[in-house]
Structures are given as structure tokens and as C-alpha cells.
mmCIF file of C-alpha atoms in Angstrom:
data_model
loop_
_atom_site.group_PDB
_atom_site.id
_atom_site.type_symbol
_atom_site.label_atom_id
_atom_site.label_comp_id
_atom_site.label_asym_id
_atom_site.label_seq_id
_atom_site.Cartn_x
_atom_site.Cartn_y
_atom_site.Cartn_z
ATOM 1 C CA UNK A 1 -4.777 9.609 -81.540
ATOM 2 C CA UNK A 2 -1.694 12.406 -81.902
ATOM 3 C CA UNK A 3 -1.195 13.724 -78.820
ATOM 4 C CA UNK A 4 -0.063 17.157 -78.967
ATOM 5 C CA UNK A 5 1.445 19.599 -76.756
ATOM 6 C CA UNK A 6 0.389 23.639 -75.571
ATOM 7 C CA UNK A 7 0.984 25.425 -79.153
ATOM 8 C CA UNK A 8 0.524 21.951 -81.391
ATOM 9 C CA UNK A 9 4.478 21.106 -81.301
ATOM 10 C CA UNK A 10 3.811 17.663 -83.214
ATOM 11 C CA UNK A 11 3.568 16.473 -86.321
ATOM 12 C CA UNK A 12 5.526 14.291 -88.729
ATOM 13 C CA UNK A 13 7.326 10.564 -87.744
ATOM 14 C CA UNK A 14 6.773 9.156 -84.374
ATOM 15 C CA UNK A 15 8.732 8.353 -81.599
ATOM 16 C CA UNK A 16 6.722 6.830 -79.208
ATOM 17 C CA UNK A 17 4.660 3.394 -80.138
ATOM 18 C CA UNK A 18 1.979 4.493 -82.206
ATOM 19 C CA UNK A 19 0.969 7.633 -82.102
ATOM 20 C CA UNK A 20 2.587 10.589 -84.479
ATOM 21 C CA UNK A 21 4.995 12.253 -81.697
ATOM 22 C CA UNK A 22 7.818 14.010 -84.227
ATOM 23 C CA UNK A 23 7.985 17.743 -82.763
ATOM 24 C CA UNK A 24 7.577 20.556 -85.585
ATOM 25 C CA UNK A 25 8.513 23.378 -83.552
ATOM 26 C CA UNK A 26 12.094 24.740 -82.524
ATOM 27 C CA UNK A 27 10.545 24.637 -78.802
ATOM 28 C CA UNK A 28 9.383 20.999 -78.774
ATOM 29 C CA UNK A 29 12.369 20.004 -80.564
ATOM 30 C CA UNK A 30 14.372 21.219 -77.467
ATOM 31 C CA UNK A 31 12.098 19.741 -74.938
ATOM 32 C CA UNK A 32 12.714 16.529 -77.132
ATOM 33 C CA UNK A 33 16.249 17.197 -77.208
ATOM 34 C CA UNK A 34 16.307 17.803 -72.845
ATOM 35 C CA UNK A 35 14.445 14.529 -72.798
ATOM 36 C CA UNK A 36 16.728 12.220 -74.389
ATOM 37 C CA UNK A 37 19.814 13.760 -72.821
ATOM 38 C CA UNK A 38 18.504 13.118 -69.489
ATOM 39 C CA UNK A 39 17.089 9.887 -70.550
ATOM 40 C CA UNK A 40 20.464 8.982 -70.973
ATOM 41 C CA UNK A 41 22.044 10.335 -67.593
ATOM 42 C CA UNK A 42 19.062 7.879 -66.139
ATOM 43 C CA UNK A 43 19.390 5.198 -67.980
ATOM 44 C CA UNK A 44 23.640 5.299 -68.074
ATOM 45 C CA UNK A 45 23.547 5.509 -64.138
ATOM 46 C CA UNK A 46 21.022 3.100 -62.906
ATOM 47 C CA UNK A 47 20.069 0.814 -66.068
ATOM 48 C CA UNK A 48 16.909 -0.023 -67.181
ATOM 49 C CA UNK A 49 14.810 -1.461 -64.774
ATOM 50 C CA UNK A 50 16.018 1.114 -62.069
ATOM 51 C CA UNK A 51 15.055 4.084 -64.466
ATOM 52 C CA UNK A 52 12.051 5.858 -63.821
ATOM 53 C CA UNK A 53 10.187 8.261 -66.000
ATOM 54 C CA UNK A 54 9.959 10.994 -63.164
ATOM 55 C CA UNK A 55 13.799 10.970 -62.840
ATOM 56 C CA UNK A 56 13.939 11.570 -66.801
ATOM 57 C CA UNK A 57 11.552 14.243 -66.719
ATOM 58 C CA UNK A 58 13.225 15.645 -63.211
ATOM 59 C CA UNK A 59 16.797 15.736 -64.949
ATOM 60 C CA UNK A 60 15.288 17.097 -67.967
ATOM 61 C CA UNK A 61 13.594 20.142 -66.206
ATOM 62 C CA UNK A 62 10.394 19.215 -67.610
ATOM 63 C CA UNK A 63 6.799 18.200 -65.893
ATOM 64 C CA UNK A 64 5.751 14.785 -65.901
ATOM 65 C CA UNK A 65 2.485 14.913 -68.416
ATOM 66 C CA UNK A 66 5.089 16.065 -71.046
ATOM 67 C CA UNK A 67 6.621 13.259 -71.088
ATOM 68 C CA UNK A 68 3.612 11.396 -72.673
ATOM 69 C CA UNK A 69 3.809 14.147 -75.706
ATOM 70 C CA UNK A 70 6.547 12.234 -76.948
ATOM 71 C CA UNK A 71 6.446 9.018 -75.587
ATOM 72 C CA UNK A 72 4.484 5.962 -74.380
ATOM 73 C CA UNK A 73 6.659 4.504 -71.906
ATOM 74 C CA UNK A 74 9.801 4.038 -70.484
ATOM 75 C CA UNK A 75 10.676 1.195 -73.004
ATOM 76 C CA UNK A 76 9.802 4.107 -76.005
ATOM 77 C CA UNK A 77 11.870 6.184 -74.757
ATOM 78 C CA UNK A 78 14.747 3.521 -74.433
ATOM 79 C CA UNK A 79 14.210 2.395 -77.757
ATOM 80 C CA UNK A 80 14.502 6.454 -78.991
ATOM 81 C CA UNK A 81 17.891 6.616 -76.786
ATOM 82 C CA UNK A 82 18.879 3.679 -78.315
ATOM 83 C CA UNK A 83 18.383 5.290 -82.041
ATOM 84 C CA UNK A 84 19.781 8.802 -81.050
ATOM 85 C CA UNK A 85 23.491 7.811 -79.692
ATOM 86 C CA UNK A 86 23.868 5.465 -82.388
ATOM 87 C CA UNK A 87 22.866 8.260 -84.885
ATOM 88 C CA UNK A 88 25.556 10.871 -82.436
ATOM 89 C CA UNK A 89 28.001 8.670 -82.919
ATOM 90 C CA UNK A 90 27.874 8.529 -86.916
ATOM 91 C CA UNK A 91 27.386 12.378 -86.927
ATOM 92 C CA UNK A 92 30.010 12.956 -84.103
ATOM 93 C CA UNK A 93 32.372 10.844 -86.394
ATOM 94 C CA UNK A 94 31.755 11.622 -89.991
ATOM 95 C CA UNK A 95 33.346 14.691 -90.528
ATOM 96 C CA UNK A 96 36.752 13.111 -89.252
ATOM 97 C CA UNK A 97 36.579 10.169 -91.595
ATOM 98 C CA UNK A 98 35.268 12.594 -94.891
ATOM 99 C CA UNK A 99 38.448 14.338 -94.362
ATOM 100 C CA UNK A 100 40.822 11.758 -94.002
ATOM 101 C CA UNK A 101 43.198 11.072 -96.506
ATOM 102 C CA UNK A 102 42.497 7.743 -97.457
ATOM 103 C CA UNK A 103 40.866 4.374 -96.211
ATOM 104 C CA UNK A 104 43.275 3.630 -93.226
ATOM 105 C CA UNK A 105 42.977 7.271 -92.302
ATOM 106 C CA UNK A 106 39.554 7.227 -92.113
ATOM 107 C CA UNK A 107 39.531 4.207 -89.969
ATOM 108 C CA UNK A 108 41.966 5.640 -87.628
ATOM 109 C CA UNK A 109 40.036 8.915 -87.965
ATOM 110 C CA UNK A 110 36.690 7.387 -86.836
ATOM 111 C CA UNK A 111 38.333 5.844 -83.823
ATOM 112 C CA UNK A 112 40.055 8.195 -82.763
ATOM 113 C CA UNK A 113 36.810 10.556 -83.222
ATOM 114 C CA UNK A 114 34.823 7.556 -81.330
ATOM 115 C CA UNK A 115 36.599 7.475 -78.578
ATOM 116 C CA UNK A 116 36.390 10.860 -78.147
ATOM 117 C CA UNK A 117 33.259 10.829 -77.876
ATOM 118 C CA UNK A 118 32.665 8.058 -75.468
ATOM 119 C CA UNK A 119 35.002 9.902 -73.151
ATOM 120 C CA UNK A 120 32.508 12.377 -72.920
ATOM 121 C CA UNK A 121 29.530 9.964 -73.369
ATOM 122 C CA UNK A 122 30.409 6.601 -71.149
ATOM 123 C CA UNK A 123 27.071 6.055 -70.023
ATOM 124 C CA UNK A 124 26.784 4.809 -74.004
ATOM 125 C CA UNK A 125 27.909 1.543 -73.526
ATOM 126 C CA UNK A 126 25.782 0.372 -70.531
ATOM 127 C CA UNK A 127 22.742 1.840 -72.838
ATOM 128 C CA UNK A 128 23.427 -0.034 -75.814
ATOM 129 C CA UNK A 129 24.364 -3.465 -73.652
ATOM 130 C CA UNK A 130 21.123 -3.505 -72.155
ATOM 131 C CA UNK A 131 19.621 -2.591 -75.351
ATOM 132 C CA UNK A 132 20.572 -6.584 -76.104
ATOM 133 C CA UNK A 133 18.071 -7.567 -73.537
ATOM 134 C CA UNK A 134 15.853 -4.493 -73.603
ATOM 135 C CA UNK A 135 15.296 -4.087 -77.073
ATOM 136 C CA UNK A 136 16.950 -6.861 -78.993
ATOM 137 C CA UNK A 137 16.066 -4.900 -82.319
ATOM 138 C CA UNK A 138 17.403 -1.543 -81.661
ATOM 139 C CA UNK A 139 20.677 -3.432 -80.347
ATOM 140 C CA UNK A 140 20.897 -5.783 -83.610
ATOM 141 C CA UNK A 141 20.213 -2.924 -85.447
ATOM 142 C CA UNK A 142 22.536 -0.380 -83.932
ATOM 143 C CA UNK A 143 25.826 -2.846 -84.634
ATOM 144 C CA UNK A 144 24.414 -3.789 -87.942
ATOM 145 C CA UNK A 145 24.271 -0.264 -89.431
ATOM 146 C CA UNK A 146 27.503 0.941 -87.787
ATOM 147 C CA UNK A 147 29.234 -2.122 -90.087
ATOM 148 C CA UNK A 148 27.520 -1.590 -93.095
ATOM 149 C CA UNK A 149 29.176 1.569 -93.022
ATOM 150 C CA UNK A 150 32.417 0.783 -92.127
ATOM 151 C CA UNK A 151 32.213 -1.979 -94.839
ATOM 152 C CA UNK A 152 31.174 0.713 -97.508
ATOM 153 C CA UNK A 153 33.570 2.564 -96.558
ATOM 154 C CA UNK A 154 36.310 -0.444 -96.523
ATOM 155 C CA UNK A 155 35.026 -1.364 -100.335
ATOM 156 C CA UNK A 156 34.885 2.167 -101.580
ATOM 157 C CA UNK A 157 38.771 2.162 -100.319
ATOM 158 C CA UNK A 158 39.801 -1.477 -101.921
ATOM 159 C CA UNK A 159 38.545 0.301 -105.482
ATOM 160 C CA UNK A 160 40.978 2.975 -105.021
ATOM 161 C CA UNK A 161 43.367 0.609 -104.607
ATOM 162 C CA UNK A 162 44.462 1.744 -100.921
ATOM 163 C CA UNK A 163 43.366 -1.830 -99.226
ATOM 164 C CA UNK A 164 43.084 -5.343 -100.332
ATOM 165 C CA UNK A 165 40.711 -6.356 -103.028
ATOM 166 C CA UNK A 166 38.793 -8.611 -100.726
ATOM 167 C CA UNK A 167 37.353 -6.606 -97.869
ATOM 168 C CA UNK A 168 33.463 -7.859 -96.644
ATOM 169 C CA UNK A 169 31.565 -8.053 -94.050
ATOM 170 C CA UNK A 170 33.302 -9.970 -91.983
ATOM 171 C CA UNK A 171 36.520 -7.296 -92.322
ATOM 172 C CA UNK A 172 33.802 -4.441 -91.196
ATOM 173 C CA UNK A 173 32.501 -6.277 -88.366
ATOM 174 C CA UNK A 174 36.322 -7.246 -87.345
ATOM 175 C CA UNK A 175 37.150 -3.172 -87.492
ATOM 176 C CA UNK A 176 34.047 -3.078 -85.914
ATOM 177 C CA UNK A 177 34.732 -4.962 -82.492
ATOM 178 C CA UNK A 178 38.066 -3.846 -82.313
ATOM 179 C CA UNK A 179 37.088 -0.276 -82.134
ATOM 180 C CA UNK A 180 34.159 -1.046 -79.401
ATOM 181 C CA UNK A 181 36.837 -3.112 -76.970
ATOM 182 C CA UNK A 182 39.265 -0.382 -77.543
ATOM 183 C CA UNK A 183 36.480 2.701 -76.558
ATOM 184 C CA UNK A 184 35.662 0.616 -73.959
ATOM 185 C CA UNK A 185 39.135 0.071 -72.817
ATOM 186 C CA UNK A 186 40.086 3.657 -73.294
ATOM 187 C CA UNK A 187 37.385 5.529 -73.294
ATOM 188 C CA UNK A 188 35.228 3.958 -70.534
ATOM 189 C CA UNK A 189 37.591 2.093 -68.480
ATOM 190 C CA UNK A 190 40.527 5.117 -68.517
ATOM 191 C CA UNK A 191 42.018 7.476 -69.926
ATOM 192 C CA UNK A 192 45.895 7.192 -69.272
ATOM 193 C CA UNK A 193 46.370 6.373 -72.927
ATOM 194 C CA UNK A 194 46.176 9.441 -75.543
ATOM 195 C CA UNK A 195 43.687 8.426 -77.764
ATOM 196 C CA UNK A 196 46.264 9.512 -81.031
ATOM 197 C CA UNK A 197 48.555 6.920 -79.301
ATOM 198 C CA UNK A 198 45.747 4.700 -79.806
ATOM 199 C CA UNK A 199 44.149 5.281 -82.982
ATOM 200 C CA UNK A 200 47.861 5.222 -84.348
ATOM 201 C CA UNK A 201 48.502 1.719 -83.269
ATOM 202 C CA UNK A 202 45.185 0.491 -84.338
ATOM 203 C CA UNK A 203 45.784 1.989 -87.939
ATOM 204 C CA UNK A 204 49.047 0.348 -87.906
ATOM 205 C CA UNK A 205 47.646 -3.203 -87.545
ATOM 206 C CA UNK A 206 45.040 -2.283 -90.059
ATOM 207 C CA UNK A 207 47.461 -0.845 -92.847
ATOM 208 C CA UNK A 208 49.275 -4.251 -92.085
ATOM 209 C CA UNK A 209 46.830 -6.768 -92.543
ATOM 210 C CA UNK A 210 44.399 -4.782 -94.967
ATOM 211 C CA UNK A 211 47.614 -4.234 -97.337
ATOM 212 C CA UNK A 212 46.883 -4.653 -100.928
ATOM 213 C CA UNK A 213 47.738 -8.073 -102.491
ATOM 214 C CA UNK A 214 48.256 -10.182 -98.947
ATOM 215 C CA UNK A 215 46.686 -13.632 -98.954
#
């Protein structure tokens, strides 16, 4: 059965288990919107298990029953959270990497973008490492898209000519890790390090070893 709420505000996709839970109006967009932001506040400070759905819906300025317009549970919402950073962080960092100059560039541009944003969004990485245990799809699934893009982007970049002729998978997944340890490391962990210093080193070692016509 949909569930709707005052006014009809569903209709479409689904984010909660089941039933069709997609807001069609600018209001319940918002409430979804206040939802996930404090779903994240919750989840980022105590984890998981300690979340509760009253705390979302306290944070979120919202009453408890409204909760249930959007989702079934605590673990829908989780899974949600777990699909909305992940798509943040590709919108957060596109626009840096479209207007980069070429394929290094937009590497360093995405990381440099990235850790931006987890400066301003650490409780993302104790979201998506529970995820692993939480919601072992959502966490696969959340790495797995992040390098297919990277390696698209890597591939597009070898047929310009701009990096070796060889890039695959296992060069996207390599760009991949180093950029989570190094948003983790300066991002999460601190902040002493400007993140240009950063992004310009990691370029460096990229530009290096992605050079065209290196064995």
C-alpha cells in the first residue's frame, strides 16, 4: 500500500522497502531532504545500532509518524543515506573534473573537490564503513560505481593520448583507494595540510606512473 502524506506528497520510485515513497511535491521533497541530512548527523555521531528514528526525526524538525511516509525502518533509511552521499559526492565533484584540462587534471580536480567535501561532511566515512556490515550491497555498490567512473574517465583520457594506453580497472580502483586514505587522512583526521598541497602531490605521482608509453 503507498502511504501518503497530508496533501498526497508521493508518488513515483520508492525509498523505503516496498512501498512507492518518492515525494512529488516541492514540500515533501524538503521534508525528504531534512530527513536524510539529519539521518546523517545521527548516524555519523553514534553509528548504527545507537541511531534511533526519534533522534532523526528530532534533528530533522519533523514528527515521528512522518517518518513512516518515506521510510520503513531505520535500516531504509540507512540504505537511502547510503545512496544519497555517494550520489553528493559525484555531484559535489563533477563540475571540477568537467572543467579540468585534461585526465590528470581531472583526477587532481576530483580530489581536491572530494576532500573538500568531506571536510565539511566527515560523518561520511563512518556511514559508508558501517554500510560494509549494515548493508553489504549499498557499500559494494557505492565503491563499485565511484570506480567505474573514475575508470571511464581514465580510458576516455588514454584515447586522447594524455595517459598510458593500458588503464583498467585495477588503475581506477588504485586512484580509487588512494583518494579515500588521503580524505580520510586530510579531510577527516586534519586539516593542517592545504588540500591544493595535496591534490598537487597526488597528481604528481599520477602524471608519473600513468605517463604514456611506461611499461
Amino acid at each position: 500500500m503507498v502511504v501518503t502524506g497530508a496533501g498526497g506528497e508521493l508518488s513515483g520510485g520508492g525509498s523505503g522497502g516496498g512501498a512507492d515513497k518518492t515525494p512529488r511535491t516541492a514540500r515533501g521533497r524538503r521534508t525528504l531532504r531534512a530527513l536524510l541530512d539529519a539521518a546523517a548527523l545521527e548516524f555519523g555521531e553514534r553509528g548504527f545500532h545507537e541511531a534511533s528514528i526519534s533522534a532523526i526525526t528530532r534533528r530533522a524538525g519533523v514528527a515521528l509518524g512522518s517518518f513512516y511516509t518515506y521510510f520503513d525502518s531505520k535500516d531504509a533509511v540507512f540504505r537511502a543515506l547510503v545512496t544519497d552521499l555517494s550520489a553528493q559526492v559525484r555531484d559535489h565533484v563533477a563540475p571540477a573534473v568537467r572543467a579540468a584540462g585534461d585526465g590528470i587534471a581531472a583526477e587532481r580536480a576530483g580530489l581536491a573537490s572530494f576532500i573538500g567535501f568531506v571536510r565539511e561532511h566527515k560523518e561520511i566515512y563512518r556511514i559508508i564503513d558501517e554500510a560494509e556490515f549494515v548493508d553489504a550491497d549499498s557499500f559494494r555498490l557505492h565503491y563499485a560505481t565511484t570506480a567505474e567512473r573514475i575508470e571511464q574517465r581514465l580510458k576516455a583520457a588514454a584515447t586522447r593520448g594524455e595517459v598510458r594506453d593500458d588503464v583498467s580497472d585495477v588503475h581506477a580502483w588504485a586512484v580509487m583507494g588512494m583518494n579515500v586514505f588521503l580524505g580520510l587522512r586530510f579531510g577527516v583526521w586534519s586539516d593542517e595540510r592545504g588540500i591544493e598541497d595535496v591534490a598537487d602531490q597526488a597528481a604528481r605521482l599520477l602524471r608519473e606512473g600513468l605517463a604514456p608509453g611506461r611499461g
